[in-house]
């Protein structure tokens, strides 16, 4: 199939490669010319000069951009996907974005015969590269079934969560768990240090028991090594938590753990750490700057 | 060896059995005559009528009781361990209790030639039964080494965390992680329900990825089934979080995630749920009674 891919960063590169390995022809668009695009062009992908042009050429278009406003621009802008889409096109937004926007895009698409699915992923750049993403899909079941073979090229855990927006809701569930898990890891390691313990020794006592988590196992050791390089950016996590909080408010929910994590990460970003990895929250606690 | 065991509940039963399997002679004391003690007497353990009497007869005394005040009574009371201890006795407190009390007991013990270790465990009644506990030890290295063979009968992860109190500090680290992990699981599942998702389907998308945790995998499904039976009691978790918060304050630390979890669990207990399992926090969120 002819597949379009709009927004080719580190995650996108891994996904695009896996789609090409599946025998598909790839047409790329990225706002800037970056290293990832150059590599993929050298590996056989083609390039288009707008999302509109991608939509004109492809059977299925994937999008993976930054913020909900970028998603909206990529779909609804004058050079956007909808401007170039013919009836029958399927578009899949892989961006972690707002459930409300996902519903809106599905409705707008339907008016011109375009099926839009929301399908945010979890698993990071390594998951993308190794085709081990968890893909959380919202949209019509028939379209989901048609796209299953493509999703399977990206990850092993591919689940239709419900109608339009359900993929985004599911991804928010994922991020809500992680938000509080990060607090747990950071507070625990801060306490261990203050108590005069050997933090790695405590880690060895607790990592595989009732306190165990992916956050603790993957990010705890990085915190202790002072490695704050981004796997997942602070700024993107703040975006996700903001979306989760807004949608929770729309649903009439109070989620104080999430709200607390969001506030602390905003403090961290205000300290100039927005381009660090999420494990950098440990720095805020170490600096004893946690104020509430 | 002649081993004493003071405080024989569901956890203690598992540990005592494993110590007996290791070829040791067990002398038990429990405040009340319960089913666990009866079973163990039938299996060959003996019984004493006070902690003092246990200390008089045993080479090593283990204690595992409820709250720090119980620990203090069992060691320092007129019928306590210290009252019956001869120089050379080793006492090991397996209770999750306060680091400050652990240091005090070690000092008091030293005055009469008694070595006191703090060695709280993690792993629950199943871990106790299957000898898969994580044992976090504080005390003198030479005594720790002498007791290694006994600890190895209880669990695979046996780590000396430092001097007196370090075992308790390490256990607090464990509980601090769990406190926020519980918030994450409960808030995420509450959000999933409000968003109209199939919660088990979301669970299948997220349980093995970046949001994964023992709390999510072990307790998430119980929440969704409405199974709030205690694996770990709400009232005991509140005790542990209270100890962690006090000791954090002594260390000059702010741990807002822990403080939040403690407040929410106190709300839950005030609703009459103190004898539920910790997964019952989900009920507080479901009732939309989360107030801050």
Coordinates of C-alpha atoms in Angstrom, one line a residue:
Chain A
X1 CA 0.0 0.0 0.0
X2 CA 0.9 3.6 -0.4
X3 CA 1.3 5.0 3.1
X4 CA 1.8 8.6 4.2
X5 CA 3.6 9.6 7.4
X6 CA 3.4 13.1 8.7
X7 CA 5.7 14.1 11.5
X8 CA 8.9 12.1 11.4
X9 CA 10.9 12.3 14.6
X10 CA 12.7 9.7 16.5
X11 CA 9.5 7.7 17.1
X12 CA 8.3 8.2 13.5
X13 CA 11.6 6.9 12.1
X14 CA 11.2 3.6 13.9
X15 CA 7.6 3.2 12.8
X16 CA 8.3 4.2 9.2
X17 CA 11.1 1.7 8.9
X18 CA 8.9 -1.1 10.2
X19 CA 6.1 -0.2 7.7
X20 CA 8.6 -0.2 4.9
X21 CA 9.9 -3.6 6.0
X22 CA 6.3 -4.8 5.7
X23 CA 6.5 -4.0 2.0
X24 CA 4.8 -0.7 1.9
X25 CA 5.7 2.5 -0.1
X26 CA 6.1 5.5 2.2
X27 CA 5.5 9.2 1.5
X28 CA 6.9 11.4 4.2
X29 CA 6.2 15.0 5.3
X30 CA 8.0 16.8 8.1
X31 CA 7.8 20.5 8.9
X32 CA 11.6 20.7 9.0
X33 CA 14.1 18.7 7.1
X34 CA 15.7 16.6 9.9
X35 CA 18.2 13.7 10.1
X36 CA 15.4 11.2 10.4
X37 CA 13.8 12.2 7.1
X38 CA 17.1 12.2 5.3
X39 CA 17.9 8.7 6.5
X40 CA 14.5 7.4 5.4
X41 CA 14.7 9.0 2.0
X42 CA 18.1 7.3 1.5
X43 CA 16.3 4.0 2.5
X44 CA 13.7 4.4 -0.2
X45 CA 10.9 6.6 1.2
X46 CA 9.7 9.5 -0.9
X47 CA 8.9 13.0 0.3
X48 CA 5.9 15.3 -0.2
X49 CA 5.8 19.1 0.4
X50 CA 2.7 19.3 2.5
X51 CA 0.2 17.1 4.5
X52 CA -2.3 17.9 1.7
X53 CA 0.1 16.4 -0.9
X54 CA 0.6 13.3 1.3
X55 CA -3.1 12.8 1.5
X56 CA -3.5 13.2 -2.2
X57 CA -1.0 10.4 -2.9
X58 CA -1.6 7.8 -0.1
X59 CA -4.2 5.2 0.8
X60 CA -3.6 5.6 4.5
X61 CA -2.0 8.6 6.2
X62 CA -0.4 8.4 9.6
X63 CA 0.2 11.6 11.6
X64 CA 2.5 12.0 14.6
X65 CA 3.2 15.5 15.7
X66 CA 3.6 17.5 18.9
X67 CA 0.7 19.2 20.5
X68 CA -3.1 19.2 19.8
X69 CA -2.8 22.5 18.0
X70 CA -0.3 20.9 15.6
X71 CA -2.7 18.0 15.0
X72 CA -5.4 20.4 14.2
X73 CA -3.2 22.4 11.8
X74 CA -2.0 19.2 10.1
X75 CA -5.6 18.0 9.5
X76 CA -7.6 21.2 9.1
X77 CA -5.1 23.8 7.9
X78 CA -5.2 25.0 4.3
X79 CA -2.3 22.7 3.4
X80 CA -3.7 19.9 5.7
X81 CA -4.8 16.3 5.3
X82 CA -8.5 17.1 4.8
X83 CA -7.6 19.6 2.0
X84 CA -6.0 16.8 0.0
X85 CA -8.2 13.9 1.0
X86 CA -10.5 12.0 -1.4
X87 CA -13.3 10.0 -0.1
X88 CA -12.1 6.6 1.1
X89 CA -8.9 7.9 2.6
X90 CA -8.1 6.6 6.1
X91 CA -6.1 8.8 8.4
X92 CA -4.6 7.6 11.7
X93 CA -3.4 10.1 14.3
X94 CA -0.6 8.5 16.4
X95 CA 0.0 11.7 18.3
X96 CA -0.9 11.7 22.0
X97 CA -3.6 14.4 21.8
X98 CA -6.9 15.3 23.3
X99 CA -9.9 13.0 23.2
X100 CA -12.2 15.9 22.3
X101 CA -10.1 16.8 19.3
X102 CA -10.0 13.1 18.2
X103 CA -13.8 13.1 18.2
X104 CA -13.9 16.3 16.3
X105 CA -11.5 15.1 13.6
X106 CA -13.5 11.9 13.2
X107 CA -16.7 13.9 12.7
X108 CA -15.1 16.3 10.2
X109 CA -13.6 13.4 8.3
X110 CA -16.9 11.6 8.1
X111 CA -18.4 14.6 6.3
X112 CA -16.0 14.1 3.4
X113 CA -15.9 10.3 3.5
X114 CA -12.5 10.2 5.3
X115 CA -12.1 7.7 8.2
X116 CA -10.0 9.1 11.0
X117 CA -8.8 6.9 13.8
X118 CA -7.0 8.0 16.9
X119 CA -4.2 5.6 17.8
X120 CA -1.7 6.9 20.3
X121 CA 1.1 4.6 21.2
X122 CA 3.2 3.8 24.3
X123 CA 6.7 2.3 24.3
X124 CA 9.0 5.1 23.4
X125 CA 11.6 5.2 20.6
X126 CA 12.9 1.8 21.5
X127 CA 9.4 0.3 21.3
X128 CA 9.0 2.0 18.0
X129 CA 12.2 0.7 16.6
X130 CA 11.6 -2.9 17.8
X131 CA 8.0 -3.0 16.8
X132 CA 6.9 -3.4 20.4
X133 CA 4.6 -0.5 20.8
X134 CA 1.3 -0.7 22.5
X135 CA -1.2 0.8 20.1
X136 CA -4.5 2.1 21.7
X137 CA -7.1 2.7 19.0
X138 CA -10.3 4.6 18.9
X139 CA -12.6 4.5 15.9
X140 CA -14.9 2.3 13.8
X141 CA -14.3 -1.4 14.2
X142 CA -14.4 -2.1 10.4
X143 CA -11.7 0.4 9.7
X144 CA -9.7 -0.9 12.7
X145 CA -9.9 -4.4 11.3
X146 CA -8.8 -3.2 7.9
X147 CA -5.7 -1.5 9.4
X148 CA -4.8 -4.3 11.8
X149 CA -2.0 -5.6 9.5
X150 CA -0.4 -2.1 9.6
X151 CA -0.7 -1.7 13.3
X152 CA 0.8 -5.2 13.7
X153 CA 4.0 -3.9 12.0
X154 CA 4.3 -1.3 14.8
X155 CA 3.6 -3.3 17.9
X156 CA 2.4 -6.5 19.5
X157 CA -0.3 -5.0 21.7
X158 CA -2.9 -3.5 19.4
X159 CA -6.3 -3.0 21.0
X160 CA -9.4 -1.2 19.8
X161 CA -10.5 0.7 22.9
X162 CA -13.8 2.0 21.5
X163 CA -15.2 4.7 19.2
X164 CA -13.5 8.0 18.2
X165 CA -11.4 9.4 21.1
X166 CA -11.2 6.1 23.0
X167 CA -7.6 5.6 22.0
X168 CA -6.7 9.0 23.4
X169 CA -8.7 8.2 26.6
X170 CA -6.8 5.0 27.0
X171 CA -3.4 6.7 26.5
X172 CA -4.4 9.2 29.2
X173 CA -5.1 6.3 31.5
X174 CA -1.6 5.2 30.8
X175 CA -0.1 8.6 31.5
X176 CA -2.2 9.0 34.7
X177 CA -0.6 5.8 36.1
X178 CA 2.8 7.0 35.1
X179 CA 2.4 10.5 36.7
X180 CA 1.9 9.1 40.2
X181 CA 4.4 6.3 39.7
X182 CA 7.0 9.0 39.0
X183 CA 6.2 10.7 42.3
X184 CA 6.6 7.4 44.1
X185 CA 10.0 6.7 42.6
X186 CA 11.3 10.2 43.2
X187 CA 10.0 10.6 46.7
X188 CA 11.3 7.2 47.7
X189 CA 14.8 7.8 46.4
X190 CA 14.9 11.3 47.9
X191 CA 13.9 9.8 51.3
X192 CA 16.5 7.0 50.9
X193 CA 19.3 9.6 50.4
X194 CA 18.2 11.7 53.3
X195 CA 18.1 8.7 55.5
X196 CA 21.7 7.9 54.7
X197 CA 21.0 4.7 52.9
X198 CA 22.9 3.3 49.9
X199 CA 20.2 4.1 47.3
X200 CA 21.2 1.3 44.9
X201 CA 21.2 -1.2 47.7
X202 CA 17.6 -0.2 48.6
X203 CA 16.7 -0.4 45.0
X204 CA 17.9 -4.0 45.0
X205 CA 15.6 -4.8 47.9
X206 CA 12.5 -3.3 46.5
X207 CA 12.6 -3.3 42.7
X208 CA 11.2 -6.8 42.2
X209 CA 8.5 -6.7 44.9
X210 CA 5.3 -4.9 45.7
X211 CA 6.9 -1.5 45.0
X212 CA 8.1 -2.6 41.6
X213 CA 7.3 -0.6 38.5
X214 CA 8.6 0.1 35.0
X215 CA 9.2 3.7 36.3
X216 CA 11.3 2.4 39.2
X217 CA 13.3 -0.2 37.1
X218 CA 13.9 2.0 34.1
X219 CA 14.3 5.5 35.5
X220 CA 15.4 4.9 39.1
X221 CA 18.9 3.9 38.1
X222 CA 19.2 6.8 35.7
X223 CA 18.2 9.2 38.5
X224 CA 20.9 7.8 40.7
X225 CA 23.5 8.1 38.0
X226 CA 22.5 11.7 37.4
X227 CA 21.5 10.8 33.8
X228 CA 18.7 13.2 32.9
X229 CA 18.9 12.8 29.1
X230 CA 15.4 12.6 27.6
X231 CA 13.8 9.3 26.8
X232 CA 10.5 11.1 27.3
X233 CA 10.6 14.9 27.5
X234 CA 9.4 16.8 30.5
X235 CA 7.6 19.2 28.2
X236 CA 5.7 16.4 26.5
X237 CA 4.7 14.8 29.7
X238 CA 3.4 18.2 30.9
X239 CA 1.3 18.4 27.7
X240 CA -0.1 14.9 28.3
X241 CA -0.9 15.6 31.9
X242 CA -2.6 18.8 30.9
X243 CA -4.8 17.0 28.4
X244 CA -5.6 14.3 31.0
X245 CA -6.5 17.0 33.6
X246 CA -8.8 18.9 31.2
X247 CA -10.5 15.8 30.1
X248 CA -10.9 14.6 33.7
X249 CA -12.5 18.0 34.5
X250 CA -14.9 17.5 31.6
X251 CA -15.8 14.2 33.0
X252 CA -16.4 15.7 36.5
X253 CA -13.5 14.0 38.1
X254 CA -11.0 15.1 40.8
X255 CA -7.6 13.4 40.3
X256 CA -5.4 14.9 43.0
X257 CA -2.4 12.7 42.3
X258 CA -2.3 13.7 38.7
X259 CA -2.8 17.3 39.6
X260 CA 0.1 17.2 42.0
X261 CA 2.4 15.6 39.5
X262 CA 1.4 18.2 36.9
X263 CA 2.2 21.0 39.3
X264 CA 5.6 19.6 40.3
X265 CA 6.6 19.0 36.6
X266 CA 5.6 22.6 35.8
X267 CA 7.8 23.8 38.6
X268 CA 10.6 21.6 37.1
X269 CA 10.0 23.1 33.7
X270 CA 10.1 26.6 35.2
X271 CA 13.5 25.7 36.5
X272 CA 14.7 25.3 32.9
X273 CA 14.4 21.5 32.7
X274 CA 11.6 21.2 30.1
X275 CA 14.0 19.4 27.7
X276 CA 15.2 16.9 30.2
X277 CA 13.8 13.4 30.5
X278 CA 10.9 12.9 33.0
X279 CA 13.4 11.3 35.5
X280 CA 14.6 14.9 36.1
X281 CA 11.9 15.4 38.6
X282 CA 14.4 13.9 41.0
X283 CA 16.4 17.1 40.6
X284 CA 13.5 19.2 41.9
X285 CA 13.3 17.1 45.0
X286 CA 17.1 17.0 45.5
X287 CA 17.1 20.8 45.4
X288 CA 14.5 20.8 48.2
X289 CA 12.4 23.2 46.0
X290 CA 9.2 21.2 46.3
X291 CA 6.7 23.8 47.3
X292 CA 2.9 23.4 47.4
Chain B
X1 CA 18.9 -23.5 67.0
X2 CA 16.2 -22.6 69.5
X3 CA 14.2 -19.8 67.9
X4 CA 11.5 -17.6 69.5
X5 CA 8.8 -16.0 67.5
X6 CA 6.6 -13.4 69.1
X7 CA 3.5 -12.2 67.2
X8 CA 2.1 -15.1 65.1
X9 CA -0.4 -13.9 62.5
X10 CA -0.8 -14.9 58.9
X11 CA 2.7 -13.6 58.0
X12 CA 4.3 -15.2 61.1
X13 CA 2.8 -18.5 60.4
X14 CA 4.5 -18.7 57.0
X15 CA 7.8 -17.6 58.4
X16 CA 7.7 -20.0 61.4
X17 CA 6.9 -22.9 59.2
X18 CA 9.9 -22.1 57.0
X19 CA 12.1 -21.8 60.0
X20 CA 10.9 -25.2 61.3
X21 CA 11.6 -26.7 57.9
X22 CA 15.1 -25.5 58.3
X23 CA 15.5 -27.8 61.3
X24 CA 15.0 -25.3 64.1
X25 CA 13.0 -25.6 67.3
X26 CA 10.4 -22.9 67.6
X27 CA 9.0 -21.3 70.8
X28 CA 6.0 -19.1 70.1
X29 CA 4.2 -16.3 71.9
X30 CA 1.1 -14.5 70.7
X31 CA -1.1 -12.1 72.7
X32 CA -4.2 -14.1 71.9
X33 CA -4.6 -17.8 71.1
X34 CA -5.4 -17.8 67.4
X35 CA -5.8 -20.3 64.6
X36 CA -2.2 -19.8 63.4
X37 CA -0.7 -20.6 66.8
X38 CA -2.9 -23.7 67.2
X39 CA -1.8 -25.0 63.8
X40 CA 1.9 -24.5 64.6
X41 CA 1.7 -26.2 68.0
X42 CA 0.2 -29.2 66.2
X43 CA 3.1 -29.1 63.8
X44 CA 5.7 -29.3 66.6
X45 CA 6.2 -25.7 67.8
X46 CA 6.1 -25.0 71.6
X47 CA 4.5 -22.2 73.3
X48 CA 5.6 -19.7 76.0
X49 CA 3.4 -17.5 78.1
X50 CA 5.3 -14.2 77.7
X51 CA 7.9 -12.5 75.5
X52 CA 10.1 -12.6 78.6
X53 CA 9.8 -16.4 78.8
X54 CA 10.5 -16.7 75.0
X55 CA 13.7 -14.6 75.5
X56 CA 14.8 -16.8 78.4
X57 CA 14.5 -20.0 76.3
X58 CA 15.7 -19.0 72.8
X59 CA 19.0 -18.2 71.1
X60 CA 17.4 -15.8 68.6
X61 CA 14.0 -14.1 69.1
X62 CA 12.0 -12.8 66.2
X63 CA 9.2 -10.3 66.8
X64 CA 6.4 -9.3 64.4
X65 CA 3.6 -7.3 65.9
X66 CA 1.4 -4.5 64.9
X67 CA 2.3 -0.9 65.8
X68 CA 5.4 0.7 67.2
X69 CA 3.8 0.9 70.6
X70 CA 3.3 -2.9 70.5
X71 CA 7.0 -3.3 69.5
X72 CA 8.0 -1.1 72.5
X73 CA 5.8 -3.1 74.9
X74 CA 7.1 -6.5 73.6
X75 CA 10.7 -5.4 74.1
X76 CA 10.6 -3.0 77.1
X77 CA 7.5 -4.1 79.0
X78 CA 7.7 -5.9 82.4
X79 CA 7.0 -9.1 80.6
X80 CA 9.1 -8.1 77.6
X81 CA 12.1 -9.5 75.7
X82 CA 14.6 -7.4 77.5
X83 CA 13.3 -8.6 80.9
X84 CA 14.1 -12.2 80.0
X85 CA 17.2 -11.7 77.9
X86 CA 20.7 -12.9 78.9
X87 CA 23.8 -11.4 77.3
X88 CA 24.4 -12.9 73.9
X89 CA 20.7 -13.0 72.9
X90 CA 19.9 -11.8 69.4
X91 CA 16.5 -10.2 68.8
X92 CA 15.2 -9.4 65.3
X93 CA 12.2 -7.1 64.9
X94 CA 10.4 -8.0 61.7
X95 CA 7.6 -5.5 62.3
X96 CA 7.4 -2.5 60.0
X97 CA 8.0 0.1 62.6
X98 CA 9.7 3.4 63.2
X99 CA 13.4 3.9 62.4
X100 CA 13.8 6.0 65.6
X101 CA 12.4 3.1 67.7
X102 CA 14.6 0.6 66.0
X103 CA 17.7 2.8 66.9
X104 CA 16.4 3.1 70.5
X105 CA 15.9 -0.7 70.9
X106 CA 19.4 -1.4 69.5
X107 CA 20.9 1.0 72.0
X108 CA 18.9 -0.4 74.9
X109 CA 19.8 -3.9 73.9
X110 CA 23.5 -3.1 73.7
X111 CA 23.5 -2.0 77.4
X112 CA 22.6 -5.5 78.4
X113 CA 24.6 -7.4 75.8
X114 CA 21.6 -8.1 73.5
X115 CA 21.9 -7.5 69.8
X116 CA 18.8 -6.1 68.2
X117 CA 18.3 -6.0 64.5
X118 CA 15.5 -4.3 62.6
X119 CA 14.4 -6.5 59.6
X120 CA 11.1 -5.6 58.2
X121 CA 9.9 -7.6 55.2
X122 CA 8.0 -7.1 52.0
X123 CA 6.1 -9.7 50.1
X124 CA 2.9 -10.4 52.0
X125 CA 1.5 -13.6 53.3
X126 CA 2.2 -15.4 50.0
X127 CA 5.8 -14.3 50.1
X128 CA 6.1 -15.4 53.7
X129 CA 4.6 -18.9 52.9
X130 CA 6.8 -19.4 49.8
X131 CA 10.0 -18.0 51.4
X132 CA 10.1 -15.2 48.8
X133 CA 10.2 -12.3 51.2
X134 CA 12.5 -9.3 50.7
X135 CA 14.2 -8.8 54.1
X136 CA 15.6 -5.3 54.7
X137 CA 18.0 -5.4 57.6
X138 CA 19.5 -2.8 59.9
X139 CA 22.1 -3.5 62.5
X140 CA 25.7 -4.7 63.0
X141 CA 27.3 -6.6 60.1
X142 CA 28.7 -9.4 62.2
X143 CA 25.3 -10.2 63.7
X144 CA 23.7 -9.9 60.3
X145 CA 26.2 -12.4 58.9
X146 CA 25.5 -14.8 61.8
X147 CA 21.8 -14.7 61.1
X148 CA 22.0 -15.0 57.3
X149 CA 21.1 -18.7 57.3
X150 CA 17.9 -17.9 59.1
X151 CA 17.0 -14.9 56.9
X152 CA 17.6 -17.2 53.9
X153 CA 14.9 -19.5 55.1
X154 CA 12.4 -16.5 54.8
X155 CA 13.4 -15.0 51.5
X156 CA 15.7 -14.7 48.6
X157 CA 16.4 -11.0 48.8
X158 CA 18.2 -10.4 52.1
X159 CA 20.1 -7.2 52.2
X160 CA 21.9 -5.4 55.0
X161 CA 20.9 -1.8 54.5
X162 CA 23.1 -0.3 57.2
X163 CA 23.2 0.2 60.9
X164 CA 20.3 0.2 63.4
X165 CA 17.1 1.7 61.8
X166 CA 18.4 1.2 58.2
X167 CA 16.1 -1.7 57.7
X168 CA 13.1 0.4 58.7
X169 CA 14.2 3.3 56.5
X170 CA 14.5 0.9 53.6
X171 CA 11.0 -0.5 54.2
X172 CA 9.7 3.1 54.3
X173 CA 11.3 3.6 50.9
X174 CA 9.3 0.6 49.7
X175 CA 6.0 2.0 51.2
X176 CA 6.6 5.5 49.8
X177 CA 6.8 4.0 46.3
X178 CA 3.7 2.0 46.8
X179 CA 1.7 5.0 48.2
X180 CA 2.0 6.9 45.0
X181 CA 1.7 3.8 42.8
X182 CA -1.7 3.2 44.4
X183 CA -2.8 6.7 43.6
X184 CA -1.8 6.1 40.0
X185 CA -3.7 2.9 39.6
X186 CA -6.8 4.2 41.3
X187 CA -7.0 7.5 39.5
X188 CA -6.3 5.8 36.1
X189 CA -9.0 3.2 36.5
X190 CA -11.5 5.8 37.8
X191 CA -10.7 7.9 34.7
X192 CA -11.1 4.9 32.4
X193 CA -14.5 4.2 33.8
X194 CA -15.7 7.8 33.6
X195 CA -14.4 8.0 30.0
X196 CA -16.7 5.0 29.1
X197 CA -13.8 2.6 28.4
X198 CA -13.8 -1.1 29.0
X199 CA -11.4 -1.0 32.0
X200 CA -10.0 -4.5 31.5
X201 CA -9.3 -3.8 27.9
X202 CA -7.4 -0.7 28.8
X203 CA -5.6 -2.7 31.5
X204 CA -4.5 -5.1 28.7
X205 CA -3.0 -2.2 26.8
X206 CA -1.0 -0.7 29.6
X207 CA -0.1 -3.3 32.2
X208 CA 3.1 -4.5 30.5
X209 CA 4.4 -1.1 29.3
X210 CA 5.8 2.1 30.8
X211 CA 2.8 2.3 33.2
X212 CA 3.3 -1.2 34.5
X213 CA 3.7 -1.9 38.2
X214 CA 3.1 -4.6 40.8
X215 CA 0.3 -2.4 42.2
X216 CA -1.4 -2.3 38.8
X217 CA -1.0 -6.0 37.9
X218 CA -1.9 -7.3 41.3
X219 CA -4.5 -4.9 42.6
X220 CA -6.0 -3.4 39.4
X221 CA -8.0 -6.6 38.5
X222 CA -9.2 -6.9 42.1
X223 CA -10.5 -3.4 42.1
X224 CA -12.4 -4.1 38.8
X225 CA -13.9 -7.3 40.3
X226 CA -15.0 -5.4 43.4
X227 CA -12.7 -7.6 45.5
X228 CA -11.6 -5.5 48.5
X229 CA -10.6 -8.3 50.8
X230 CA -7.4 -7.5 52.6
X231 CA -4.1 -8.7 51.3
X232 CA -2.6 -5.7 53.1
X233 CA -4.9 -3.8 55.4
X234 CA -5.8 -0.2 54.9
X235 CA -5.1 0.4 58.7
X236 CA -1.6 -1.0 58.4
X237 CA -0.8 1.0 55.3
X238 CA -1.9 4.1 57.1
X239 CA 0.4 3.2 60.0
X240 CA 3.3 2.8 57.6
X241 CA 2.7 6.0 55.8
X242 CA 2.4 7.8 59.1
X243 CA 5.8 6.5 60.2
X244 CA 7.3 7.4 56.8
X245 CA 5.8 11.0 57.1
X246 CA 7.1 11.5 60.6
X247 CA 10.6 10.3 59.7
X248 CA 10.6 12.4 56.6
X249 CA 9.7 15.4 58.7
X250 CA 12.6 14.5 61.0
X251 CA 14.8 14.4 57.9
X252 CA 13.5 17.8 56.8
X253 CA 11.8 16.4 53.7
X254 CA 8.6 17.4 52.0
X255 CA 6.9 14.4 50.3
X256 CA 3.7 15.7 48.9
X257 CA 2.7 12.5 47.0
X258 CA 3.1 10.5 50.2
X259 CA 1.2 13.1 52.2
X260 CA -1.6 13.0 49.7
X261 CA -1.9 9.2 49.7
X262 CA -1.9 9.3 53.5
X263 CA -4.8 11.8 53.6
X264 CA -6.8 9.9 51.1
X265 CA -6.4 6.6 53.0
X266 CA -7.4 8.3 56.2
X267 CA -10.6 9.5 54.4
X268 CA -11.1 5.9 53.3
X269 CA -10.6 4.6 56.9
X270 CA -13.0 7.3 58.2
X271 CA -15.6 5.8 55.8
X272 CA -15.3 2.5 57.7
X273 CA -12.9 0.7 55.3
X274 CA -9.9 0.4 57.6
X275 CA -10.1 -3.4 57.5
X276 CA -10.3 -3.6 53.7
X277 CA -7.3 -4.2 51.6
X278 CA -5.4 -1.3 50.2
X279 CA -7.1 -1.7 46.8
X280 CA -10.2 -0.3 48.5
X281 CA -9.0 3.2 47.8
X282 CA -10.8 2.7 44.5
X283 CA -14.1 2.9 46.4
X284 CA -13.3 6.4 47.7
X285 CA -12.8 7.6 44.1
X286 CA -15.8 5.8 42.8
X287 CA -17.9 7.4 45.4
X288 CA -16.6 10.8 44.2
X289 CA -15.7 11.6 47.8
X290 CA -12.2 12.7 47.1
X291 CA -11.9 16.0 48.8
X292 CA -8.8 17.9 49.5

